PDB file of N, CA, C and O in Angstrom:
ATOM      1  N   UNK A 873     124.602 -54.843 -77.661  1.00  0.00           N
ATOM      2  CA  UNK A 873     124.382 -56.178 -77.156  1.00  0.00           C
ATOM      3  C   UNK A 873     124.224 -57.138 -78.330  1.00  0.00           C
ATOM      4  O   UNK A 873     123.774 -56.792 -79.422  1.00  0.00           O
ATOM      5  N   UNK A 874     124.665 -58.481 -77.996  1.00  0.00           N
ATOM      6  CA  UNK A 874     124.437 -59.116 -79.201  1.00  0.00           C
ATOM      7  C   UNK A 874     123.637 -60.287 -79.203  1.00  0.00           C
ATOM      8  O   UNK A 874     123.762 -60.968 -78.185  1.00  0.00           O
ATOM      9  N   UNK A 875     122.829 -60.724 -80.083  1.00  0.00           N
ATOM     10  CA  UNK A 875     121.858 -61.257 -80.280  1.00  0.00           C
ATOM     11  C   UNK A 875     122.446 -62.864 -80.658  1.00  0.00           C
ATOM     12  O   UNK A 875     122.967 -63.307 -81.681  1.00  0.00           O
ATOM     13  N   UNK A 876     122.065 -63.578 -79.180  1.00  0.00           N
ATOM     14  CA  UNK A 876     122.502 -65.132 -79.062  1.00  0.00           C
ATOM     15  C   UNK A 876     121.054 -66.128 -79.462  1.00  0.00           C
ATOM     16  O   UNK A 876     120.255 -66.122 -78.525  1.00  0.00           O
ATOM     17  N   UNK A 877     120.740 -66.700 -80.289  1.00  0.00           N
ATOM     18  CA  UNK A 877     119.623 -67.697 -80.526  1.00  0.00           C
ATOM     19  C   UNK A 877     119.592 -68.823 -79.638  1.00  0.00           C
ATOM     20  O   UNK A 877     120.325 -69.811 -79.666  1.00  0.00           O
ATOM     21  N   UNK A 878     118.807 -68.600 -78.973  1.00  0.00           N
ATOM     22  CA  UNK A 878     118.180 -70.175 -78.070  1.00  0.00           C
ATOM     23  C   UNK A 878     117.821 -71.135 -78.611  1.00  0.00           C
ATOM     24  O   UNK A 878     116.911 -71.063 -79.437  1.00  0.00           O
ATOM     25  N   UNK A 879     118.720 -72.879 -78.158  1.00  0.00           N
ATOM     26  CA  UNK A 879     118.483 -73.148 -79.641  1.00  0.00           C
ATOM     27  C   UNK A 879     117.286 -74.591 -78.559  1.00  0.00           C
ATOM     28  O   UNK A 879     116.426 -75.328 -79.040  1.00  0.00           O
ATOM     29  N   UNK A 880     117.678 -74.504 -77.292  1.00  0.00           N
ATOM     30  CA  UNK A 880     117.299 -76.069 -76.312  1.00  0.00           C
ATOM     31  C   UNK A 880     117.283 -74.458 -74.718  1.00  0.00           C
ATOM     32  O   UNK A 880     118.027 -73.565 -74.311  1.00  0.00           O
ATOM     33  N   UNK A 881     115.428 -75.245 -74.314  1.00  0.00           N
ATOM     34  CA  UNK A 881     115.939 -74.815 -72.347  1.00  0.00           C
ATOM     35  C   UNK A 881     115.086 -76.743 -72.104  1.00  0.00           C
ATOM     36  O   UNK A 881     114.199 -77.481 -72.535  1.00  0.00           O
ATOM     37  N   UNK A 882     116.553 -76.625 -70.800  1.00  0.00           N
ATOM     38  CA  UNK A 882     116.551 -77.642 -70.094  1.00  0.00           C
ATOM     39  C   UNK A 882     116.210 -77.560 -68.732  1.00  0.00           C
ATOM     40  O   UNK A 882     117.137 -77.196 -68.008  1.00  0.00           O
ATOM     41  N   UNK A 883     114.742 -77.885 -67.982  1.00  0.00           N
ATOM     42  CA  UNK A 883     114.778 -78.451 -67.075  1.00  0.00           C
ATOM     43  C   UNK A 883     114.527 -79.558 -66.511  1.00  0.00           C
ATOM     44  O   UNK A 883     114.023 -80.582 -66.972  1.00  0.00           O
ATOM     45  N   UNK A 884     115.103 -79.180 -64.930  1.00  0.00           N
ATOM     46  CA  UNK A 884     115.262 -80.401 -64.381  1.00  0.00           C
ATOM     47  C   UNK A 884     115.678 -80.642 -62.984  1.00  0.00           C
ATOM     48  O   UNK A 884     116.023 -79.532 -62.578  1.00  0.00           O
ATOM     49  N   UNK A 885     115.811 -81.405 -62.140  1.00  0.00           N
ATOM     50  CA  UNK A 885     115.975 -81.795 -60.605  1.00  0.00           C
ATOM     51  C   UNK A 885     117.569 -82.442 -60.505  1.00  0.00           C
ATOM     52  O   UNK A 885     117.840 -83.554 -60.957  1.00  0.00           O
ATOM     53  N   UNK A 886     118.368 -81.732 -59.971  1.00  0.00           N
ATOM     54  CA  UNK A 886     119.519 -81.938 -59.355  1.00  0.00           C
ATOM     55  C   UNK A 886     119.849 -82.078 -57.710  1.00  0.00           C
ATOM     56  O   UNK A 886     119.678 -81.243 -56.821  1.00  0.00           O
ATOM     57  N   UNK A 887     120.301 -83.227 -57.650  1.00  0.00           N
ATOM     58  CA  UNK A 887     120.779 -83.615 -56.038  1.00  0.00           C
ATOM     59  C   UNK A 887     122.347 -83.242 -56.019  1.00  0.00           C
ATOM     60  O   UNK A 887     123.294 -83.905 -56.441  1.00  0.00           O
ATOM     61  N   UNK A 888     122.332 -82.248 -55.533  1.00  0.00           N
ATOM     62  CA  UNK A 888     123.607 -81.794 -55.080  1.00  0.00           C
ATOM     63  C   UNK A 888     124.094 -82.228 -52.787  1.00  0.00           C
ATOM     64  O   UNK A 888     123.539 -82.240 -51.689  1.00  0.00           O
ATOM     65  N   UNK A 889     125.469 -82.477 -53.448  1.00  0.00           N
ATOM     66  CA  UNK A 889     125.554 -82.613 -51.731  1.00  0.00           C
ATOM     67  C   UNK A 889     126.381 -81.310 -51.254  1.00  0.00           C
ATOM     68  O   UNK A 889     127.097 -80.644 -52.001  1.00  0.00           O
ATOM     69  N   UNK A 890     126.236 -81.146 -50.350  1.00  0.00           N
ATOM     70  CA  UNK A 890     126.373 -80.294 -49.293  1.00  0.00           C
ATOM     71  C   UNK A 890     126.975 -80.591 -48.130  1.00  0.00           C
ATOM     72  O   UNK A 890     126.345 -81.071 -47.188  1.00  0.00           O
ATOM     73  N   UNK A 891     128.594 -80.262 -48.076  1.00  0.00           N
ATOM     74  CA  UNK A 891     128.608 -81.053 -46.129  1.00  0.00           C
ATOM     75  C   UNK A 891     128.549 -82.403 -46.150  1.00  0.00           C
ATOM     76  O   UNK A 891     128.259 -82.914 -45.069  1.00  0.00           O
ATOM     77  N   UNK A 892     128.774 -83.272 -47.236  1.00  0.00           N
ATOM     78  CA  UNK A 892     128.681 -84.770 -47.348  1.00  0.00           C
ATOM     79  C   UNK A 892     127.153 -84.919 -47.104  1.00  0.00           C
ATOM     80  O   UNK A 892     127.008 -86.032 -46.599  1.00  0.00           O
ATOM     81  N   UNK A 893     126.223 -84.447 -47.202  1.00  0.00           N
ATOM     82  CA  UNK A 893     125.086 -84.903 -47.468  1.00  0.00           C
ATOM     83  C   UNK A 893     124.118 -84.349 -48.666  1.00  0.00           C
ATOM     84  O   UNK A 893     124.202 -83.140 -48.879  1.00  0.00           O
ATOM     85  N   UNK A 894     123.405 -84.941 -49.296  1.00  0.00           N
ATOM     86  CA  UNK A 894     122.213 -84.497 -50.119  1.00  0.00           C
ATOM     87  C   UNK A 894     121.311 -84.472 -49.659  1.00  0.00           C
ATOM     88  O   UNK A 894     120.983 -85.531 -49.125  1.00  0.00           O
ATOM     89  N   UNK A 895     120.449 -83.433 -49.567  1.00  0.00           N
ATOM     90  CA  UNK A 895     119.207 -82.924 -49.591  1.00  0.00           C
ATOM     91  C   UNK A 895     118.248 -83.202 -50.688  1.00  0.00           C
ATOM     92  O   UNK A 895     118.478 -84.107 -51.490  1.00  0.00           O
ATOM     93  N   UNK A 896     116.993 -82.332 -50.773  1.00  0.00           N
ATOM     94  CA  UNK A 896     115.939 -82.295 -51.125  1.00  0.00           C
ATOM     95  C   UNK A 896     116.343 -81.681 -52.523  1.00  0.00           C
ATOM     96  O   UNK A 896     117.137 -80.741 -52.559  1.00  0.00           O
ATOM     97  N   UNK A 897     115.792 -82.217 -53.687  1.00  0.00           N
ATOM     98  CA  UNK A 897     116.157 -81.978 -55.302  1.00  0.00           C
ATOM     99  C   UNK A 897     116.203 -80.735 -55.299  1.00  0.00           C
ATOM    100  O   UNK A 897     115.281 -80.221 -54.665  1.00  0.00           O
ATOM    101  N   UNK A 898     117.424 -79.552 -56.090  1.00  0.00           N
ATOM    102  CA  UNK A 898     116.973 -78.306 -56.625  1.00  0.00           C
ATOM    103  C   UNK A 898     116.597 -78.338 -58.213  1.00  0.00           C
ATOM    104  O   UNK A 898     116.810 -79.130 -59.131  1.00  0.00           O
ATOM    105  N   UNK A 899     115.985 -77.179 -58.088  1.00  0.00           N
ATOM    106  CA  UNK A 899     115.142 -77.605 -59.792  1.00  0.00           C
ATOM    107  C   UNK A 899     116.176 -76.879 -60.721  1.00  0.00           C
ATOM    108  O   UNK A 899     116.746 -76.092 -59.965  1.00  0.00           O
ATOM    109  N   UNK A 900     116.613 -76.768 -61.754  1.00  0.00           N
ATOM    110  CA  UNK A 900     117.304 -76.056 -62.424  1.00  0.00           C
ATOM    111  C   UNK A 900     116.515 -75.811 -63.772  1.00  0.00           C
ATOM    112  O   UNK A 900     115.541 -76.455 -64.161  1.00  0.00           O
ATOM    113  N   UNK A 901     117.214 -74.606 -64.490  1.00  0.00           N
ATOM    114  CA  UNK A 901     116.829 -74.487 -66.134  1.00  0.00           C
ATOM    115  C   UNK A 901     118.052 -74.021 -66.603  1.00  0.00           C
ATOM    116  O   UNK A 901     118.750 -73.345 -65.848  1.00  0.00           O
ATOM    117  N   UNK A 902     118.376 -74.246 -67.596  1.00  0.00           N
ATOM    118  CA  UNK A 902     119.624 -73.821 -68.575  1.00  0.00           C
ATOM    119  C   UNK A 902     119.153 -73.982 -70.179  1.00  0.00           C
ATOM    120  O   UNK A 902     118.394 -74.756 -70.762  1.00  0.00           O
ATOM    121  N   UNK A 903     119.862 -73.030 -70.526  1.00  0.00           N
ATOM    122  CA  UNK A 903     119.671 -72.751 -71.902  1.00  0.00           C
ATOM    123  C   UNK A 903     120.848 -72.832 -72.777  1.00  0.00           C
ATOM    124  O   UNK A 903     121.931 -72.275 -72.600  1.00  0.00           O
ATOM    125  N   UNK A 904     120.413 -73.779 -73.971  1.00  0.00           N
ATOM    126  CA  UNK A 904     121.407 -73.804 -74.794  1.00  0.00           C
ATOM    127  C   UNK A 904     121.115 -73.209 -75.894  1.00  0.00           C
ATOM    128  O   UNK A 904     119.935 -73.102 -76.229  1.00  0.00           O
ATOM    129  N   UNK A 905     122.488 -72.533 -76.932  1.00  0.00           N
ATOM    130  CA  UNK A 905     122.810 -71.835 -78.014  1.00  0.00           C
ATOM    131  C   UNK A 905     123.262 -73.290 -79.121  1.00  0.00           C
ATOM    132  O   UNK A 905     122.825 -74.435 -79.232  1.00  0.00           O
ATOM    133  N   UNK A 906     123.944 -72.793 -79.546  1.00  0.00           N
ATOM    134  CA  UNK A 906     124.257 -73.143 -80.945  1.00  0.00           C
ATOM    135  C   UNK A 906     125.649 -74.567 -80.408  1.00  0.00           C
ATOM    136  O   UNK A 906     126.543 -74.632 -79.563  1.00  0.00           O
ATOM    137  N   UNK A 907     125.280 -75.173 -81.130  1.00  0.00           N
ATOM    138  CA  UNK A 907     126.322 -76.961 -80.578  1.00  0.00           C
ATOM    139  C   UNK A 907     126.270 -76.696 -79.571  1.00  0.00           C
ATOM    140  O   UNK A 907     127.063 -75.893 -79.081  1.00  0.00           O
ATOM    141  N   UNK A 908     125.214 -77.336 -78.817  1.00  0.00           N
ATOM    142  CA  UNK A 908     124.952 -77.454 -77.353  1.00  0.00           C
ATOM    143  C   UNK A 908     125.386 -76.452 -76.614  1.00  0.00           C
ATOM    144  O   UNK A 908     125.085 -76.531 -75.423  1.00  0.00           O
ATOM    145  N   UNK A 909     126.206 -75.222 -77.060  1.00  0.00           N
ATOM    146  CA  UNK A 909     126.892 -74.478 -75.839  1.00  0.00           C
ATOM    147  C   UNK A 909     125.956 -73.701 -74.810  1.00  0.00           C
ATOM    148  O   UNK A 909     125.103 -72.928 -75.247  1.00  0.00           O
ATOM    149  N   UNK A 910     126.139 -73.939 -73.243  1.00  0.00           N
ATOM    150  CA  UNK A 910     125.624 -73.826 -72.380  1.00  0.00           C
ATOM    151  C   UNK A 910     125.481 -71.984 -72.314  1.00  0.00           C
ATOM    152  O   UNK A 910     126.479 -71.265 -72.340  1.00  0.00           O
ATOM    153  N   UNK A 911     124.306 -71.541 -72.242  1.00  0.00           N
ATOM    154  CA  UNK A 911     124.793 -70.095 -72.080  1.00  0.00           C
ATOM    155  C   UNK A 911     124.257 -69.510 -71.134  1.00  0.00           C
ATOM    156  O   UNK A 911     124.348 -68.283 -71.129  1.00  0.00           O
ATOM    157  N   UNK A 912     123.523 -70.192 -70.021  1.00  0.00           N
ATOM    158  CA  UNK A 912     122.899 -69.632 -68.651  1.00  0.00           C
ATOM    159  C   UNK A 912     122.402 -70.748 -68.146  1.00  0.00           C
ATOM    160  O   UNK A 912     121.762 -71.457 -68.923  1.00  0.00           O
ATOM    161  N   UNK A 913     122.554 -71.168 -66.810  1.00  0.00           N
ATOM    162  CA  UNK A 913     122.300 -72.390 -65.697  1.00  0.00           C
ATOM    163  C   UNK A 913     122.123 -71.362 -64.173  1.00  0.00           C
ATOM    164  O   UNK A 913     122.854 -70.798 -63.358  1.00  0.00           O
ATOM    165  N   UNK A 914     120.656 -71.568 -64.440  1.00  0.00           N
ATOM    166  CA  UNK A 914     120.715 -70.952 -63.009  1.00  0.00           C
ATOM    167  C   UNK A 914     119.280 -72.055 -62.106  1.00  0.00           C
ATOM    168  O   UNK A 914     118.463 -72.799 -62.648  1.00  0.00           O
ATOM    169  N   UNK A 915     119.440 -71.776 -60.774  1.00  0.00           N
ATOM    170  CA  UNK A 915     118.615 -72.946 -59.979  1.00  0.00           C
ATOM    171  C   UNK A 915     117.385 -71.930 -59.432  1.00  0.00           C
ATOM    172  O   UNK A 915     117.471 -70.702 -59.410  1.00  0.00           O
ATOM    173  N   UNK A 916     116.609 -72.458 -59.139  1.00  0.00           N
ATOM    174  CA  UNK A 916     115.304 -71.870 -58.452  1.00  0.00           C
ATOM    175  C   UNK A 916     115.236 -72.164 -57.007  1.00  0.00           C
ATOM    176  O   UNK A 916     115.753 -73.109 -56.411  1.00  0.00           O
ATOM    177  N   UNK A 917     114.415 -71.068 -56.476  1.00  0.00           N
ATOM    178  CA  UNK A 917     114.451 -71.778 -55.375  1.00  0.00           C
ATOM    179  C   UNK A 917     113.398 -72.784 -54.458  1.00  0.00           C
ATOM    180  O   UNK A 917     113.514 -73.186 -53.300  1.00  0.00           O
ATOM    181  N   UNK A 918     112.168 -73.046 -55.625  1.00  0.00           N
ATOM    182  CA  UNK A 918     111.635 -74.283 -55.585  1.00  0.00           C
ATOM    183  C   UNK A 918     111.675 -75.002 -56.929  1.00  0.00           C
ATOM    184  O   UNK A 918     111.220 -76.141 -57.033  1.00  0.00           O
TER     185      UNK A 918
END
């Protein structure tokens, strides 16, 4: 396995729509590596 350095975690509240409507904020976190590259975005479920 190889060893990626975390370089930024980002959270935060995303309004996503659904069915032409938006709901209630999901929370997200993502983690960035090396020049911003995104290397995991996953949502919670509060």
């Amino acid at each position: 396995m190889e060893n990626v350095p975390i370089k930024t975690v980002i959270l935060g509240d995303a309004y996503i729509a659904r069915n032409g409507k938006t709901g209630a904020a999901d929370r997200f976190v993502c983690l960035l590596g090396e020049k911003g590259k995104v290397l995991l975005t996953f949502f919670t479920a509060q």
